CSV table of C-alpha atoms in Angstrom, one decimal:
chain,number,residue,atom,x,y,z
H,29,UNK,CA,0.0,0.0,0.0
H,30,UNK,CA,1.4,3.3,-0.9
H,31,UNK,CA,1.9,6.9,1.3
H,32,UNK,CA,-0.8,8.2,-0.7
H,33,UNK,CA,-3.0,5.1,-0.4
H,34,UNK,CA,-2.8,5.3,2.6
H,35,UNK,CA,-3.2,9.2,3.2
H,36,UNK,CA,-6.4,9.9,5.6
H,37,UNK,CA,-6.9,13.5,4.5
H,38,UNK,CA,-7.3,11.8,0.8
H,39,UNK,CA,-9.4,8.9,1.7
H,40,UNK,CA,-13.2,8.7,1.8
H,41,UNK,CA,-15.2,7.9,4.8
H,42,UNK,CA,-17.7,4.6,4.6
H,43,UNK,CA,-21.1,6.1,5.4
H,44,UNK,CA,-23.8,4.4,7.9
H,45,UNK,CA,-26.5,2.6,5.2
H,46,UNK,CA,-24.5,3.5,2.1
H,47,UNK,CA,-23.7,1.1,-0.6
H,48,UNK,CA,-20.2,0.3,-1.3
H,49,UNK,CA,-18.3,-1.7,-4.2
H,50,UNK,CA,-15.4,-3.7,-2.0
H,51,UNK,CA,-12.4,-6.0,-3.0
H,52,UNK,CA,-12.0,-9.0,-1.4
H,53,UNK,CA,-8.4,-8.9,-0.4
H,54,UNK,CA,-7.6,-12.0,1.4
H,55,UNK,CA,-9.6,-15.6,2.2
H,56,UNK,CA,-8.0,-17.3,5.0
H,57,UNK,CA,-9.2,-20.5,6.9
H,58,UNK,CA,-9.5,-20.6,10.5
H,59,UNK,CA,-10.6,-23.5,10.8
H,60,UNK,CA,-11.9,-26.9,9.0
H,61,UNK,CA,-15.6,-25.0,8.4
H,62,UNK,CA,-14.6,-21.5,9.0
H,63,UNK,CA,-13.1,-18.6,6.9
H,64,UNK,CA,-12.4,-15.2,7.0
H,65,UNK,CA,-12.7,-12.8,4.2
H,66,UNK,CA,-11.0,-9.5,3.8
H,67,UNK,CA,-11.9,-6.6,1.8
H,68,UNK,CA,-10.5,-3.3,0.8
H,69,UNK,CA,-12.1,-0.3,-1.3
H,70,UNK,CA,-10.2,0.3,-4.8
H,71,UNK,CA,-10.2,4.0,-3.6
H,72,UNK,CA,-8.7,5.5,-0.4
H,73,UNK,CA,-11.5,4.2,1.9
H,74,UNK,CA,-11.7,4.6,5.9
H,75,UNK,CA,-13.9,1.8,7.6
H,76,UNK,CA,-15.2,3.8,10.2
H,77,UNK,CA,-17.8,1.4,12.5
H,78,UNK,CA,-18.5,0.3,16.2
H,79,UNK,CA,-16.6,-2.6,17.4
H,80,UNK,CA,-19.6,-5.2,17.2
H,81,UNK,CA,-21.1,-3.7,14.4
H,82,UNK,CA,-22.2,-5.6,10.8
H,83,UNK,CA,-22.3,-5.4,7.4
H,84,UNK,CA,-24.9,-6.5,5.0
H,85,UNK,CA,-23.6,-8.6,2.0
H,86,UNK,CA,-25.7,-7.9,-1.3
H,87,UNK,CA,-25.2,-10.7,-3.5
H,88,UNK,CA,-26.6,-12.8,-6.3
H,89,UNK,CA,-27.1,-16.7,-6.2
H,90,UNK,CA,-28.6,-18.5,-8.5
H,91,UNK,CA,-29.8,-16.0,-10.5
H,92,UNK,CA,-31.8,-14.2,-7.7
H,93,UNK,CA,-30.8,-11.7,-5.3
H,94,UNK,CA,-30.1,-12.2,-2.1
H,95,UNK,CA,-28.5,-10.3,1.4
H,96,UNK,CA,-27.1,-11.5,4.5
H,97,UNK,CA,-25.5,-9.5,7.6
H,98,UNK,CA,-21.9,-10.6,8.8
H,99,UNK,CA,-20.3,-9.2,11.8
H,100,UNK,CA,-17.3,-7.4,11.7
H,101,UNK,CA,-14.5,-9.4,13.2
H,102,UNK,CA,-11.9,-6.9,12.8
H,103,UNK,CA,-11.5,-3.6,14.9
H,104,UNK,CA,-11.9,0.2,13.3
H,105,UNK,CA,-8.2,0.9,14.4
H,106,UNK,CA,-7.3,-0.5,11.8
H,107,UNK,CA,-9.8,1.5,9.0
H,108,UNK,CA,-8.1,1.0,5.5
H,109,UNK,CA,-9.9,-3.0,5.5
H,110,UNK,CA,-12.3,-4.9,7.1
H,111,UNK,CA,-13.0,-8.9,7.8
H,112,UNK,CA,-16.0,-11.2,8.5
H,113,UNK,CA,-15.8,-15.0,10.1
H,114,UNK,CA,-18.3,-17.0,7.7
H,115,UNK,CA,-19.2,-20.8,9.1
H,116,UNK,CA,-20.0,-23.1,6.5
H,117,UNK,CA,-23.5,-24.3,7.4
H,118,UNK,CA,-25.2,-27.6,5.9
H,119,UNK,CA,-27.6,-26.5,3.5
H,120,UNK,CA,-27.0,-22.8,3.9
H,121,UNK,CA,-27.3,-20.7,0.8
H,122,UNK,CA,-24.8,-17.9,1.4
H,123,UNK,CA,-22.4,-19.5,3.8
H,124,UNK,CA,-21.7,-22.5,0.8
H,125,UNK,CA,-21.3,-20.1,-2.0
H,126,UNK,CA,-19.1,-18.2,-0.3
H,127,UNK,CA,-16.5,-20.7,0.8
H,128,UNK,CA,-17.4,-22.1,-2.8
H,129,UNK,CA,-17.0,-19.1,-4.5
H,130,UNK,CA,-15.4,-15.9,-3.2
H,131,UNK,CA,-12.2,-15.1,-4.0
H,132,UNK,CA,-9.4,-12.7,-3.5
H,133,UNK,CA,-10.0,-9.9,-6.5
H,134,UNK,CA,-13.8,-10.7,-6.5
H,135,UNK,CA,-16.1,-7.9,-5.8
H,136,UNK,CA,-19.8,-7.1,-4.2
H,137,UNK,CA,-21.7,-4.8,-2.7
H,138,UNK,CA,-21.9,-4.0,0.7
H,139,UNK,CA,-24.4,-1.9,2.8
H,140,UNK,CA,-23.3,-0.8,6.7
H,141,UNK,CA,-22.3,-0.6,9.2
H,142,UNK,CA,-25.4,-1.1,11.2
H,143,UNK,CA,-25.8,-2.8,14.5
H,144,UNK,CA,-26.6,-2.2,18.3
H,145,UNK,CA,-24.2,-4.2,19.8
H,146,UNK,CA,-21.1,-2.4,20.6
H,147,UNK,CA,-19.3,-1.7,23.2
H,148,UNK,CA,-18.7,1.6,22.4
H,149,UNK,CA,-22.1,3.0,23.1
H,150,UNK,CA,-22.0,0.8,27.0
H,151,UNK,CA,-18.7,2.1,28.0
H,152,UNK,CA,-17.2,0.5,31.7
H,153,UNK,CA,-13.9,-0.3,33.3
H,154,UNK,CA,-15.1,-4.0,33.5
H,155,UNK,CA,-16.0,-6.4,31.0
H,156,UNK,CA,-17.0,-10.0,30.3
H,157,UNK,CA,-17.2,-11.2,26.7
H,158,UNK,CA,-19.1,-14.2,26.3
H,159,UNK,CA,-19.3,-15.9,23.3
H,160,UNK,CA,-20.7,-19.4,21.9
H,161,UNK,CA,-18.9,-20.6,18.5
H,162,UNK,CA,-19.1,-18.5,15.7
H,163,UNK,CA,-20.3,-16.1,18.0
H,164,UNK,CA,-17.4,-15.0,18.8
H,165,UNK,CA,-17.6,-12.6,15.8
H,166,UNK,CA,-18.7,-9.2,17.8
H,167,UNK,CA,-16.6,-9.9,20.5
H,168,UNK,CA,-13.9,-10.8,19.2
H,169,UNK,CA,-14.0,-6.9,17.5
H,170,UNK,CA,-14.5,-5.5,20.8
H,171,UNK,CA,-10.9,-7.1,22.5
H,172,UNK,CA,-9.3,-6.2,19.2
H,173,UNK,CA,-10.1,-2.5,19.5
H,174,UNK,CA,-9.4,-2.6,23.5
H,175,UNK,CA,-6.0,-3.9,22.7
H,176,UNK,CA,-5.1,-1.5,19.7
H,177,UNK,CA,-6.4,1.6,21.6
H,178,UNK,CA,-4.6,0.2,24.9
H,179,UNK,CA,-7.7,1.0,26.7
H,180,UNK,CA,-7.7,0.9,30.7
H,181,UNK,CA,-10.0,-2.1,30.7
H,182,UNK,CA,-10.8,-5.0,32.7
H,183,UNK,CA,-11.3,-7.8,30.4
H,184,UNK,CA,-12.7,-11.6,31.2
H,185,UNK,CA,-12.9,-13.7,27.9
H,186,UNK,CA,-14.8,-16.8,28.4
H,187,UNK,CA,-15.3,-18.7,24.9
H,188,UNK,CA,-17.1,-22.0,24.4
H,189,UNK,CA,-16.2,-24.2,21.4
H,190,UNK,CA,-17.5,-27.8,20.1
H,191,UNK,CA,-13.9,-29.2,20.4
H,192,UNK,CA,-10.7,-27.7,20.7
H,193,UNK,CA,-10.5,-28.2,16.6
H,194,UNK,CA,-13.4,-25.1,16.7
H,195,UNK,CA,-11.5,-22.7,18.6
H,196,UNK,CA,-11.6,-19.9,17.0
H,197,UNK,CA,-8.6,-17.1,17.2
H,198,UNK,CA,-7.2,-19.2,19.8
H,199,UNK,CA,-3.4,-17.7,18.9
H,200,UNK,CA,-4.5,-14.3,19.0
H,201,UNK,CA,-6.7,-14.8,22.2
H,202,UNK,CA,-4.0,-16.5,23.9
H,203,UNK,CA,-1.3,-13.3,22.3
H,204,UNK,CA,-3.7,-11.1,24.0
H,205,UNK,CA,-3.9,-12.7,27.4
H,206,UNK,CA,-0.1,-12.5,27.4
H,207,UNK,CA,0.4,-9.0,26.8
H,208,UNK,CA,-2.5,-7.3,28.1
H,209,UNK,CA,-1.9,-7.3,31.5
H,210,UNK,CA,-6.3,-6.5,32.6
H,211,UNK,CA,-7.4,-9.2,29.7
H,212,UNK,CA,-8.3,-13.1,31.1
H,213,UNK,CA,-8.8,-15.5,28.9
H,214,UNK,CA,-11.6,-18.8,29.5
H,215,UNK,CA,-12.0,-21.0,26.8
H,216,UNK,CA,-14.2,-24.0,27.1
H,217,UNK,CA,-14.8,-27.4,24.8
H,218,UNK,CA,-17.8,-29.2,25.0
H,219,UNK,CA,-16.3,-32.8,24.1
H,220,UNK,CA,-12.3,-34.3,23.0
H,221,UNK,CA,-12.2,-35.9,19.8
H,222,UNK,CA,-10.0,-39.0,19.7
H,223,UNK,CA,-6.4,-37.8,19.1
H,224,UNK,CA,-7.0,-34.0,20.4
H,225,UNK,CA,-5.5,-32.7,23.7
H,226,UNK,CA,-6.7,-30.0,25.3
H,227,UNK,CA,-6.3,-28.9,29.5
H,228,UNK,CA,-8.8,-26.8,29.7
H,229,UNK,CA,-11.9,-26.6,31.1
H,230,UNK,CA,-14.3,-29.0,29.7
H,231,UNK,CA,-18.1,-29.6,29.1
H,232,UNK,CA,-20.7,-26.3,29.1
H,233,UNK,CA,-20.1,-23.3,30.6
H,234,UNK,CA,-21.6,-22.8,34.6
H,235,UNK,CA,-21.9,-21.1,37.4
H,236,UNK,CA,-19.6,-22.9,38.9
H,237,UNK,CA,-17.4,-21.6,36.1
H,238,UNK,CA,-18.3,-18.0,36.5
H,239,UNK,CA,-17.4,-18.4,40.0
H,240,UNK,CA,-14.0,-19.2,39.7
H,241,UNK,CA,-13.2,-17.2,36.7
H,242,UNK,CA,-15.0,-13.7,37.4
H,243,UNK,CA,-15.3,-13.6,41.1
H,244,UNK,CA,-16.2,-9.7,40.5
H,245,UNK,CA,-18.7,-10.6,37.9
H,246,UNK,CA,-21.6,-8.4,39.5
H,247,UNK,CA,-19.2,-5.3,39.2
H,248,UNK,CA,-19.2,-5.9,35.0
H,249,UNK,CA,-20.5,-5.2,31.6
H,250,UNK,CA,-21.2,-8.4,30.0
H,251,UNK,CA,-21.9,-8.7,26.2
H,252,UNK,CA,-22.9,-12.2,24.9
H,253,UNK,CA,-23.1,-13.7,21.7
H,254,UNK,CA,-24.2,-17.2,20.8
H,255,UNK,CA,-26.6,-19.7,19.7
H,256,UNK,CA,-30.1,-19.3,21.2
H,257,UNK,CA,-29.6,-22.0,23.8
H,258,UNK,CA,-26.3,-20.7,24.3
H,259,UNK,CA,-27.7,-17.5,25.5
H,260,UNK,CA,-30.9,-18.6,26.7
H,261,UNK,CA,-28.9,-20.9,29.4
H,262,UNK,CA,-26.5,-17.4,30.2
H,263,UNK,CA,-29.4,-15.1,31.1
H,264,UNK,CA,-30.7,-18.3,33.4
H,265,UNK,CA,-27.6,-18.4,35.3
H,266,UNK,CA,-27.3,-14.6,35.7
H,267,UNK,CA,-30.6,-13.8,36.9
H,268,UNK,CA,-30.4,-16.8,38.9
H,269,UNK,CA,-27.2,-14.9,41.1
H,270,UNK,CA,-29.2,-12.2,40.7
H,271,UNK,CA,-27.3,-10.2,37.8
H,272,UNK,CA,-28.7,-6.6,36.7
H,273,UNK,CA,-29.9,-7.4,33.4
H,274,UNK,CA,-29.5,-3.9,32.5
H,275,UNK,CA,-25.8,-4.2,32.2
H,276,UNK,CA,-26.5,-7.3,29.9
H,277,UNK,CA,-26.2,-6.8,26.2
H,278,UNK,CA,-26.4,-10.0,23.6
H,279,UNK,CA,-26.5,-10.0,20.5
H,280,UNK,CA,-28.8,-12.8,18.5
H,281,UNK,CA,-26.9,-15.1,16.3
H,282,UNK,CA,-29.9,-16.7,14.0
H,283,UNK,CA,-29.9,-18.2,10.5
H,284,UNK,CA,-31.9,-16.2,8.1
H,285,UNK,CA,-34.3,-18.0,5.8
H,286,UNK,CA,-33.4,-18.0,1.7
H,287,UNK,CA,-34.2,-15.1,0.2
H,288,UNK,CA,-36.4,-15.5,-2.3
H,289,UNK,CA,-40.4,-14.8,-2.5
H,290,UNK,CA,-41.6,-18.1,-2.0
H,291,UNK,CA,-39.5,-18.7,1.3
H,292,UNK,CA,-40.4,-14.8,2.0
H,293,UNK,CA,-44.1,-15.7,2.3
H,294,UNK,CA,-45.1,-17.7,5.0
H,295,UNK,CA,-48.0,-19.0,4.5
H,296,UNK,CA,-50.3,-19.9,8.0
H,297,UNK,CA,-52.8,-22.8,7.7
H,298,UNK,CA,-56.1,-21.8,9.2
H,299,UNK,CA,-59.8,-21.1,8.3
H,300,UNK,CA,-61.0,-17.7,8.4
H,301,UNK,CA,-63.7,-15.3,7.5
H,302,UNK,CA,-62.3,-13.3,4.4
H,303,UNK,CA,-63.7,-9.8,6.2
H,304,UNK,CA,-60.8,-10.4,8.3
H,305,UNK,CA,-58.0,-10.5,5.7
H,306,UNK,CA,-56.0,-7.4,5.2
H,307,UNK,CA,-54.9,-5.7,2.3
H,308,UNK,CA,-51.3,-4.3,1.3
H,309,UNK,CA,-50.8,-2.1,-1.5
H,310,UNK,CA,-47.5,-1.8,-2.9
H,311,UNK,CA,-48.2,1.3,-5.0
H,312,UNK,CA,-45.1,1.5,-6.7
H,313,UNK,CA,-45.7,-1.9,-8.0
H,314,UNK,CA,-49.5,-1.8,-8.9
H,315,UNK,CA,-49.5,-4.8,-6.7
H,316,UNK,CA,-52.2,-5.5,-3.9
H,317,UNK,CA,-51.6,-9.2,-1.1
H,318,UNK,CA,-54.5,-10.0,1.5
H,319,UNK,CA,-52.5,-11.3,4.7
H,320,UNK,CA,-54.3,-12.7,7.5
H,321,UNK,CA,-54.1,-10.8,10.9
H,322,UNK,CA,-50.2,-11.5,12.2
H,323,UNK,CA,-48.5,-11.4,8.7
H,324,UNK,CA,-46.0,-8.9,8.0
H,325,UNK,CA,-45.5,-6.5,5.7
H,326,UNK,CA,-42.9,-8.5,3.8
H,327,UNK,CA,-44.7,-11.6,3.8
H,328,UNK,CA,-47.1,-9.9,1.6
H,329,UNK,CA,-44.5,-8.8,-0.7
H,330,UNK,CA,-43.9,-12.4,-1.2
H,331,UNK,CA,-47.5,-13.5,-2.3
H,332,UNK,CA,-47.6,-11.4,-4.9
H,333,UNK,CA,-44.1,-12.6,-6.1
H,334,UNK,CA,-41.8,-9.1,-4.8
H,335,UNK,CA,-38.6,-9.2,-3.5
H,336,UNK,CA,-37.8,-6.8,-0.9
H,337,UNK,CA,-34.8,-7.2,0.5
H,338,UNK,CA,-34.0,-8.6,3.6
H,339,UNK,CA,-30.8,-9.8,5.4
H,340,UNK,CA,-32.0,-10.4,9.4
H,341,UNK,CA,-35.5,-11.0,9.4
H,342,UNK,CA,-35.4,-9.7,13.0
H,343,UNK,CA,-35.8,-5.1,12.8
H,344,UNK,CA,-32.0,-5.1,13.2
H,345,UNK,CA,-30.5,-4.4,10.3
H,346,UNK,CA,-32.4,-2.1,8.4
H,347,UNK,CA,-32.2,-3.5,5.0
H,348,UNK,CA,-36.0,-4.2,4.7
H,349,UNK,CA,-36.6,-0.3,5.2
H,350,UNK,CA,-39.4,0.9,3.1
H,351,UNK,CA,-42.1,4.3,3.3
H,352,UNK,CA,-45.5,3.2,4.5
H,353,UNK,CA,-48.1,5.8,2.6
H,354,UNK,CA,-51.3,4.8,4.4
H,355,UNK,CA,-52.3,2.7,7.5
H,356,UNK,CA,-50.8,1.5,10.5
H,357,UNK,CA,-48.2,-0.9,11.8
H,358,UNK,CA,-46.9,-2.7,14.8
H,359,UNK,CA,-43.2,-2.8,14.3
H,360,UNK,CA,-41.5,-5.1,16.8
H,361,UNK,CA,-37.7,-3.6,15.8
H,362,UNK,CA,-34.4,-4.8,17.3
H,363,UNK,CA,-32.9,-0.8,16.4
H,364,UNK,CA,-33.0,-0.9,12.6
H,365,UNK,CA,-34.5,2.0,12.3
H,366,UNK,CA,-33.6,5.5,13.5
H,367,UNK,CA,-36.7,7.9,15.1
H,368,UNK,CA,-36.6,10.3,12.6
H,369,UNK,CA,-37.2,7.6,10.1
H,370,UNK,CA,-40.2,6.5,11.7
H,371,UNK,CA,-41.4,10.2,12.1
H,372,UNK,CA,-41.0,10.5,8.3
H,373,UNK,CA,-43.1,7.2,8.1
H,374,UNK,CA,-40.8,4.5,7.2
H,375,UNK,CA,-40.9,1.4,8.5
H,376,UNK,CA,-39.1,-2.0,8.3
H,377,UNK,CA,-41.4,-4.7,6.2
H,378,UNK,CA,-39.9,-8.0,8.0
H,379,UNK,CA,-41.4,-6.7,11.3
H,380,UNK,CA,-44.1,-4.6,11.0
H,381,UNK,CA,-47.8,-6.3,10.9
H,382,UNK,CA,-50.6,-4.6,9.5
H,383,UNK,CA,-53.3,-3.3,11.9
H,384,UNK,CA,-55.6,-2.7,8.9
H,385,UNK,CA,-55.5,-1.9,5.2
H,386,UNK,CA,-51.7,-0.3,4.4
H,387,UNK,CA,-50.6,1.1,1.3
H,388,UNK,CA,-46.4,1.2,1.1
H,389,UNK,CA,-44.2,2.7,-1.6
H,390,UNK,CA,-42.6,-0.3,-3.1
C-alpha cells in the first residue's frame, strides 16, 4: 500500500446505510468449516464502524438476489480494510457459496455498518465477553479494539467451542492474554475428539465456572453472543445470582431464511372469515396481497411474487426499510430504524404487521 493510499486527509469515509463496491483482499481458513474474508475499497476508503457492528452482503445466487449481515470481526483501528468470520452451514445458501466461491480480487456490494451491539455506546472499566462458537464474531472486535487503543479495561474472555478443533482465534486470544496485562482468557470445549488434547476446562459453561473465573462478575459489563440455547442458558444463570440485566447486552446469532419470494411468504394454515383479511398495496408496483391478521408487511410482498430485501429477518438491520403511505403498523424492531425515520413514516417490512389496510411505496 502506498503513502498516498494510505493518506487519511485523501481517503473517503464509509457512510452508515451506504452502498459500497469492495475488494475482497484476502480468504483465510481458520478452521476446517470457518473462513475469513478480507476486503478493501479500490479507492482510499476509511472503515469507520463500532466494534460489534455488521455489514450486510448484497449478492446474487442463482440467478436471484439475495442479502445476509456478517459481523465485523476486525476492529476500526485498523480502517483501511475490514473482515468477516463466515461458518460453513449444511444447507445454507450464502455460507456455501461463499466458501465455494469468493475469492481474493472478486467484488460485491456492501451496505453498513449497522448494529446495536457495541461496546462503544455501554462504555465501563469492566467487561465480560461471552461468546458461543461463531459467536465469537462481535466480540472478538471489541478485544481487538481494546488492545489497539490500549484502553484501561478489565477484560474476562470466556469462549465456548464444540472441540478444541473449533477454537476460533485461539493464537491471538492467547497473544492477548499474554500481553495485556487486565485481559483473562476462558475458553471451554464441550467434548475431545479422539487424538486431540486439550487442558482446559471442559463440558458447558456454569456457574460454577463463572465463580471461579470472574469472582467480580456483579461489578461488570457483559456482552454475549451465541446460539439461542447458548444465550438462553447465560441469562438463566445470571438472573439466577441475581445479575442486573440492564448491564447485559447479547447479540442474536440466528440463520436467516433463503431469500427468495416463496420462502419470504409464510403461508399460515387456518380457516378464516375473508372480512378479516388485510390488504397491502404496494403502490409503486401496482401490486395489492390479502394477509391474514399477524403477517408482515414482507410476507405480503412475497405473495404477490416481490422481492424486498431482507438480510436479518429480526428489525436489526435495516435493509428491509421501506415508506409506508397509508395505515398503521406494529413494528417489533431490534434498532433498525432510527426515530426520525419513523417520524418520516418509514418502517421495516420483516417486522411490522398490519393493523388494517396499508398502502407502502414499493
Amino acid at each position: 500500500m502506498t503513502q498516498t493510499f494510505a493518506n487519511p486527509a485523501t481517503s473517503d469515509v464509509w457512510q452508515p446505510g451506504s452502498t459500497l463496491n469492495v475488494r475482497c483482499v484476502a480468504v483465510i481458513p481458520e478452521t476446517h468449516d470457518v473462513m475469513s474474508f478480507w476486503f478493501q475499497a479500490d479507492n482510499p476508503m476509511l472503515f469507520h464502524f463500532k466494534p460489534g457492528q455488521f455489514v450486510t452482503l448484497n449478492l446474487t445466487i442463482n440467478g436471484k438476489p439475495v442479502q445476509r449481515c456478517y459481523t465485523i470481526v476486525t476492529s476500526p483501528s485498523r480502517p483501511y480494510c475490514f473482515a468477516i468470520a463466515v461458518k460453513q452451514v449444511p444447507d445454507g445458501l450464502v455460507s456455501n457459496w461463499l466458501h465455494d466461491n469468493l475469492s481474493v480480487g472478486d467484488t460485491l456490494d456492501i451496505q453498513g455498518p449497522a448494529g446495536i451491539f457495541t461496546s462503544i455506546d455501554y462504555p465501563a472499566e469492566k467487561v465480560l465477553l461471552l461468546s458461543g462458537g461463531v459467536g465469537i464474531t462481535p466480540v472478538m472486535s471489541m478485544a481487538r479494539w481494546w488492545a489497539d487503543t490500549m484502553a484501561n479495561v478489565d477484560v474476562v474472555f470466556i469462549h465456548s467451542a464444540r472441540t478444541p478443533a473449533d477454537i476460533l482465534f485461539l493464537e491471538e486470544l492467547n497473544r492477548l492474554d499474554a500481553v495485556m496485562p487486565n485481559f483473562k482468557l476462558v475458553v471451554i470445549c464441550e467434548k475431545i475428539e479422539p487424538g486431540q488434547s486439550w487442558y482446559g476446562y471442559r463440558g458447558f459453561l456454569h456457574n460454577n465456572i463463572l465463580d471461579a473465573t470472574t469472582p467480580d462478575l456483579l461489578e461488570r459489563e457483559i456482552f454475549c453472543c451465541g446460539p439461542g440455547p447458548y444465550m438462553a442458558a447465560v441469562q438463566q444463570m445470571l438472573q439466577e445470582i441475581g445479575f442486573d440485566m440492564s448491564r447485559y447486552h447479547e447479540e442474536s446469532f440466528i440463520t436467516t431464511p433463503e431469500e427468495n419470494p416463496e420462502d419470504a411468504a409464510t403461508y399460515i394454515e387456518a380457516t378464516i372469515d375473508e372480512s378479516e383479511l388485510i390488504t397491502v398495496e404496494f403502490a409503486a408496483s401496482s401490486k395489492t396481497a390479502e394477509i391474514l391478521p399477524g403477517e408482515t408487511i414482507h410476507q405480503a410482498a412475497g405473495k404477490v411474487g416481490l422481492h424486498m430485501p431482507r438480510a436479518c429477518g429480526m428489525g436489526l438491520c435495516g435493509t428491509c426499510k421501506v415508506l409506508k403511505k397509508s395505515g398503521d403498523v406494529t413494528m417489533n424492531h431490534s434498532g433498525g430504524i432510527t426515530d426520525e425515520d419513523i417520524a418520516e413514516g418509514y418502517i421495516l417490512s420483516c417486522c411490522s404487521v398490519p393493523q388494517g389496510n396499508v398502502v407502502v411505496d414499493f
